[in-house]
Amino acid sequence: EVFWRKDGTNFPVEYFTQPLVSEGAAGTMVTFKDVTESEKLKRLKIQHQNIQYEVALAVTVQEALLKSTNTVPMAFDTGVVSIPFKELNGDFYTLVPDEEGVFVSIADVSGKGIPAAIQMTMMKFAMDQKESPQTVLARINKFSAHYMEQASFITMFCSYIDLASKTL
């Protein structure tokens, strides 16, 4: 329920009524409690739950992207460990094989959370195109300069390992 103030604004309340009978007179006693703060807290909890759900989905996507890198058949042994500081991070690595070698990249997006995870996904897509490291870095740089906040940046190592000549 809401109660109205003299100035025309309202506020949420919980209220209780109790009949009163005293010396032949009857009436009702109303007791109320302003629940503005508890209503705000409820809304914040719901918003928090929604954000946690979205973060959990993003974590699942990010983990799937990184796990897909671990299934690469290689001509040599590889191993990778990536432990996020928070649930989501901007740390990125990928190994993308082609017929003659493997594209390798390691990167860190400034900041953490969902924006960094989204940028990580963009880098994964760029690497999967199997273009030269120079082309990949140029495209990521162009995209980042156009769409990322000015204070954000990506530090990235990108290379190609030629398996026949064993050169990087």
PDB file of C-alpha atoms in Angstrom:
ATOM      1  CA  GLU A   1       0.000   0.000   0.000  1.00  0.00           C
ATOM      2  CA  VAL A   2       0.994   3.637  -0.225  1.00  0.00           C
ATOM      3  CA  PHE A   3       0.297   6.605   1.996  1.00  0.00           C
ATOM      4  CA  TRP A   4       0.103  10.111   0.625  1.00  0.00           C
ATOM      5  CA  ARG A   5       1.876  13.120   2.058  1.00  0.00           C
ATOM      6  CA  LYS A   6       0.398  16.610   2.228  1.00  0.00           C
ATOM      7  CA  ASP A   7       2.681  17.692  -0.653  1.00  0.00           C
ATOM      8  CA  GLY A   8       1.146  15.054  -2.964  1.00  0.00           C
ATOM      9  CA  THR A   9       4.039  12.542  -2.908  1.00  0.00           C
ATOM     10  CA  ASN A  10       3.570   9.009  -1.679  1.00  0.00           C
ATOM     11  CA  PHE A  11       5.621   6.346   0.034  1.00  0.00           C
ATOM     12  CA  PRO A  12       5.197   2.574   0.442  1.00  0.00           C
ATOM     13  CA  VAL A  13       3.900   1.304   3.761  1.00  0.00           C
ATOM     14  CA  GLU A  14       2.832  -1.796   5.591  1.00  0.00           C
ATOM     15  CA  TYR A  15      -0.017  -1.076   7.949  1.00  0.00           C
ATOM     16  CA  PHE A  16      -2.190  -2.858  10.489  1.00  0.00           C
ATOM     17  CA  THR A  17      -5.566  -1.939  11.915  1.00  0.00           C
ATOM     18  CA  GLN A  18      -7.002  -2.886  15.262  1.00  0.00           C
ATOM     19  CA  PRO A  19     -10.516  -2.091  16.522  1.00  0.00           C
ATOM     20  CA  LEU A  20     -10.726  -0.104  19.741  1.00  0.00           C
ATOM     21  CA  VAL A  21     -13.722  -0.012  22.062  1.00  0.00           C
ATOM     22  CA  SER A  22     -13.511   2.105  25.173  1.00  0.00           C
ATOM     23  CA  GLU A  23     -16.371   3.312  27.426  1.00  0.00           C
ATOM     24  CA  GLY A  24     -18.992   3.100  24.705  1.00  0.00           C
ATOM     25  CA  ALA A  25     -16.864   4.731  22.000  1.00  0.00           C
ATOM     26  CA  ALA A  26     -15.545   2.681  19.072  1.00  0.00           C
ATOM     27  CA  GLY A  27     -12.709   3.404  16.701  1.00  0.00           C
ATOM     28  CA  THR A  28      -9.767   1.949  14.868  1.00  0.00           C
ATOM     29  CA  MET A  29      -6.087   2.215  15.604  1.00  0.00           C
ATOM     30  CA  VAL A  30      -3.827   2.219  12.513  1.00  0.00           C
ATOM     31  CA  THR A  31      -0.166   1.351  12.865  1.00  0.00           C
ATOM     32  CA  PHE A  32       2.072   1.752   9.830  1.00  0.00           C
ATOM     33  CA  LYS A  33       5.692   1.260   8.880  1.00  0.00           C
ATOM     34  CA  ASP A  34       7.485   3.131   6.071  1.00  0.00           C
ATOM     35  CA  VAL A  35       9.011   0.380   3.891  1.00  0.00           C
ATOM     36  CA  THR A  36      10.788   2.639   1.385  1.00  0.00           C
ATOM     37  CA  GLU A  37      14.244   1.311   2.293  1.00  0.00           C
ATOM     38  CA  SER A  38      13.218  -2.346   2.352  1.00  0.00           C
ATOM     39  CA  GLU A  39      11.549  -1.937  -1.079  1.00  0.00           C
ATOM     40  CA  LYS A  40      14.777  -0.408  -2.426  1.00  0.00           C
ATOM     41  CA  LEU A  41      16.708  -3.333  -0.983  1.00  0.00           C
ATOM     42  CA  LYS A  42      14.354  -5.829  -2.648  1.00  0.00           C
ATOM     43  CA  ARG A  43      14.820  -4.101  -6.028  1.00  0.00           C
ATOM     44  CA  LEU A  44      18.602  -4.085  -5.575  1.00  0.00           C
ATOM     45  CA  LYS A  45      18.594  -7.799  -4.736  1.00  0.00           C
ATOM     46  CA  ILE A  46      16.591  -8.552  -7.881  1.00  0.00           C
ATOM     47  CA  GLN A  47      18.969  -6.436  -9.989  1.00  0.00           C
ATOM     48  CA  HIS A  48      21.924  -8.223  -8.407  1.00  0.00           C
ATOM     49  CA  GLN A  49      20.397 -11.640  -9.196  1.00  0.00           C
ATOM     50  CA  ASN A  50      19.822 -10.576 -12.819  1.00  0.00           C
ATOM     51  CA  ILE A  51      23.422  -9.393 -13.150  1.00  0.00           C
ATOM     52  CA  GLN A  52      24.728 -12.599 -11.568  1.00  0.00           C
ATOM     53  CA  TYR A  53      22.687 -14.617 -14.077  1.00  0.00           C
ATOM     54  CA  GLU A  54      24.113 -12.614 -17.002  1.00  0.00           C
ATOM     55  CA  VAL A  55      27.649 -12.964 -15.656  1.00  0.00           C
ATOM     56  CA  ALA A  56      27.163 -16.724 -15.280  1.00  0.00           C
ATOM     57  CA  LEU A  57      26.089 -16.915 -18.938  1.00  0.00           C
ATOM     58  CA  ALA A  58      29.092 -14.863 -20.021  1.00  0.00           C
ATOM     59  CA  VAL A  59      31.419 -17.089 -17.951  1.00  0.00           C
ATOM     60  CA  THR A  60      29.984 -20.152 -19.705  1.00  0.00           C
ATOM     61  CA  VAL A  61      30.592 -18.608 -23.131  1.00  0.00           C
ATOM     62  CA  GLN A  62      34.100 -17.495 -22.183  1.00  0.00           C
ATOM     63  CA  GLU A  63      35.015 -20.922 -20.801  1.00  0.00           C
ATOM     64  CA  ALA A  64      33.674 -22.598 -23.957  1.00  0.00           C
ATOM     65  CA  LEU A  65      35.835 -20.310 -26.110  1.00  0.00           C
ATOM     66  CA  LEU A  66      38.951 -21.103 -24.128  1.00  0.00           C
ATOM     67  CA  LYS A  67      38.204 -24.833 -23.935  1.00  0.00           C
ATOM     68  CA  SER A  68      37.838 -24.999 -27.722  1.00  0.00           C
ATOM     69  CA  THR A  69      41.511 -23.990 -27.903  1.00  0.00           C
ATOM     70  CA  ASN A  70      42.479 -26.983 -25.770  1.00  0.00           C
ATOM     71  CA  THR A  71      41.134 -29.452 -28.353  1.00  0.00           C
ATOM     72  CA  VAL A  72      43.616 -28.409 -31.061  1.00  0.00           C
ATOM     73  CA  PRO A  73      45.555 -31.385 -32.476  1.00  0.00           C
ATOM     74  CA  MET A  74      49.186 -30.333 -32.397  1.00  0.00           C
ATOM     75  CA  ALA A  75      52.467 -31.603 -33.788  1.00  0.00           C
ATOM     76  CA  PHE A  76      54.050 -30.744 -30.441  1.00  0.00           C
ATOM     77  CA  ASP A  77      52.977 -30.753 -26.810  1.00  0.00           C
ATOM     78  CA  THR A  78      51.173 -27.674 -25.516  1.00  0.00           C
ATOM     79  CA  GLY A  79      49.756 -26.706 -22.187  1.00  0.00           C
ATOM     80  CA  VAL A  80      47.788 -23.705 -20.995  1.00  0.00           C
ATOM     81  CA  VAL A  81      46.540 -22.555 -17.611  1.00  0.00           C
ATOM     82  CA  SER A  82      44.280 -19.515 -17.288  1.00  0.00           C
ATOM     83  CA  ILE A  83      42.829 -18.625 -13.901  1.00  0.00           C
ATOM     84  CA  PRO A  84      40.603 -15.533 -13.863  1.00  0.00           C
ATOM     85  CA  PHE A  85      41.096 -12.952 -11.109  1.00  0.00           C
ATOM     86  CA  LYS A  86      37.317 -12.506 -11.034  1.00  0.00           C
ATOM     87  CA  GLU A  87      34.552 -14.546 -12.633  1.00  0.00           C
ATOM     88  CA  LEU A  88      35.155 -12.904 -15.992  1.00  0.00           C
ATOM     89  CA  ASN A  89      38.426 -11.586 -17.269  1.00  0.00           C
ATOM     90  CA  GLY A  90      40.080 -10.140 -20.306  1.00  0.00           C
ATOM     91  CA  ASP A  91      42.894 -12.687 -20.381  1.00  0.00           C
ATOM     92  CA  PHE A  92      42.970 -14.451 -23.697  1.00  0.00           C
ATOM     93  CA  TYR A  93      44.902 -17.137 -25.485  1.00  0.00           C
ATOM     94  CA  THR A  94      44.253 -19.190 -28.552  1.00  0.00           C
ATOM     95  CA  LEU A  95      45.939 -21.760 -30.766  1.00  0.00           C
ATOM     96  CA  VAL A  96      44.432 -21.980 -34.257  1.00  0.00           C
ATOM     97  CA  PRO A  97      45.940 -24.645 -36.525  1.00  0.00           C
ATOM     98  CA  ASP A  98      45.957 -24.637 -40.287  1.00  0.00           C
ATOM     99  CA  GLU A  99      47.556 -27.084 -42.757  1.00  0.00           C
ATOM    100  CA  GLU A 100      51.104 -25.795 -42.265  1.00  0.00           C
ATOM    101  CA  GLY A 101      51.251 -24.433 -38.755  1.00  0.00           C
ATOM    102  CA  VAL A 102      49.548 -22.821 -35.801  1.00  0.00           C
ATOM    103  CA  PHE A 103      48.436 -19.261 -35.090  1.00  0.00           C
ATOM    104  CA  VAL A 104      49.245 -18.415 -31.469  1.00  0.00           C
ATOM    105  CA  SER A 105      48.040 -15.409 -29.528  1.00  0.00           C
ATOM    106  CA  ILE A 106      48.105 -14.251 -25.932  1.00  0.00           C
ATOM    107  CA  ALA A 107      46.380 -11.053 -24.854  1.00  0.00           C
ATOM    108  CA  ASP A 108      45.095  -9.066 -21.932  1.00  0.00           C
ATOM    109  CA  VAL A 109      42.285  -6.542 -22.197  1.00  0.00           C
ATOM    110  CA  SER A 110      42.504  -3.701 -19.705  1.00  0.00           C
ATOM    111  CA  GLY A 111      39.856  -4.020 -17.027  1.00  0.00           C
ATOM    112  CA  LYS A 112      37.807  -7.031 -16.145  1.00  0.00           C
ATOM    113  CA  GLY A 113      34.209  -8.146 -16.317  1.00  0.00           C
ATOM    114  CA  ILE A 114      31.760  -8.291 -19.191  1.00  0.00           C
ATOM    115  CA  PRO A 115      33.379  -5.602 -21.427  1.00  0.00           C
ATOM    116  CA  ALA A 116      36.736  -7.401 -21.297  1.00  0.00           C
ATOM    117  CA  ALA A 117      35.053 -10.754 -21.995  1.00  0.00           C
ATOM    118  CA  ILE A 118      33.266  -9.295 -25.028  1.00  0.00           C
ATOM    119  CA  GLN A 119      36.542  -7.937 -26.389  1.00  0.00           C
ATOM    120  CA  MET A 120      38.139 -11.328 -25.781  1.00  0.00           C
ATOM    121  CA  THR A 121      35.425 -12.910 -27.918  1.00  0.00           C
ATOM    122  CA  MET A 122      36.194 -10.430 -30.704  1.00  0.00           C
ATOM    123  CA  MET A 123      39.884 -11.401 -30.567  1.00  0.00           C
ATOM    124  CA  LYS A 124      39.008 -15.100 -30.721  1.00  0.00           C
ATOM    125  CA  PHE A 125      36.902 -14.467 -33.820  1.00  0.00           C
ATOM    126  CA  ALA A 126      39.728 -12.488 -35.457  1.00  0.00           C
ATOM    127  CA  MET A 127      42.222 -15.292 -34.800  1.00  0.00           C
ATOM    128  CA  ASP A 128      39.875 -17.944 -36.169  1.00  0.00           C
ATOM    129  CA  GLN A 129      39.999 -16.191 -39.574  1.00  0.00           C
ATOM    130  CA  LYS A 130      43.553 -17.604 -39.988  1.00  0.00           C
ATOM    131  CA  GLU A 131      45.015 -14.434 -41.450  1.00  0.00           C
ATOM    132  CA  SER A 132      48.563 -13.240 -40.891  1.00  0.00           C
ATOM    133  CA  PRO A 133      49.407 -11.951 -37.407  1.00  0.00           C
ATOM    134  CA  GLN A 134      49.943  -8.478 -38.928  1.00  0.00           C
ATOM    135  CA  THR A 135      46.439  -8.480 -40.449  1.00  0.00           C
ATOM    136  CA  VAL A 136      44.830  -9.765 -37.257  1.00  0.00           C
ATOM    137  CA  LEU A 137      46.553  -7.146 -35.111  1.00  0.00           C
ATOM    138  CA  ALA A 138      45.707  -4.358 -37.563  1.00  0.00           C
ATOM    139  CA  ARG A 139      42.014  -5.331 -37.585  1.00  0.00           C
ATOM    140  CA  ILE A 140      41.806  -5.653 -33.808  1.00  0.00           C
ATOM    141  CA  ASN A 141      43.580  -2.305 -33.422  1.00  0.00           C
ATOM    142  CA  LYS A 142      41.195  -0.597 -35.863  1.00  0.00           C
ATOM    143  CA  PHE A 143      38.125  -2.120 -34.180  1.00  0.00           C
ATOM    144  CA  SER A 144      39.399  -1.280 -30.695  1.00  0.00           C
ATOM    145  CA  ALA A 145      40.250   2.322 -31.571  1.00  0.00           C
ATOM    146  CA  HIS A 146      36.766   2.799 -32.976  1.00  0.00           C
ATOM    147  CA  TYR A 147      34.625   0.978 -30.391  1.00  0.00           C
ATOM    148  CA  MET A 148      36.525   0.801 -27.103  1.00  0.00           C
ATOM    149  CA  GLU A 149      36.598   3.554 -24.500  1.00  0.00           C
ATOM    150  CA  GLN A 150      39.677   5.764 -24.730  1.00  0.00           C
ATOM    151  CA  ALA A 151      41.024   4.541 -21.393  1.00  0.00           C
ATOM    152  CA  SER A 152      40.780   0.878 -22.484  1.00  0.00           C
ATOM    153  CA  PHE A 153      43.496  -0.984 -24.326  1.00  0.00           C
ATOM    154  CA  ILE A 154      44.603  -4.458 -25.364  1.00  0.00           C
ATOM    155  CA  THR A 155      48.112  -5.862 -24.939  1.00  0.00           C
ATOM    156  CA  MET A 156      48.484  -8.699 -27.430  1.00  0.00           C
ATOM    157  CA  PHE A 157      51.153 -11.073 -28.698  1.00  0.00           C
ATOM    158  CA  CYS A 158      50.219 -12.678 -32.011  1.00  0.00           C
ATOM    159  CA  SER A 159      52.395 -15.089 -34.011  1.00  0.00           C
ATOM    160  CA  TYR A 160      52.451 -17.990 -36.413  1.00  0.00           C
ATOM    161  CA  ILE A 161      54.439 -21.180 -35.908  1.00  0.00           C
ATOM    162  CA  ASP A 162      55.491 -22.814 -39.196  1.00  0.00           C
ATOM    163  CA  LEU A 163      55.649 -26.522 -38.377  1.00  0.00           C
ATOM    164  CA  ALA A 164      57.781 -27.516 -41.404  1.00  0.00           C
ATOM    165  CA  SER A 165      60.549 -24.982 -40.745  1.00  0.00           C
ATOM    166  CA  LYS A 166      59.912 -24.865 -36.983  1.00  0.00           C
ATOM    167  CA  THR A 167      60.034 -21.068 -37.039  1.00  0.00           C
ATOM    168  CA  LEU A 168      57.976 -18.482 -35.189  1.00  0.00           C
TER     169      LEU A 168
END
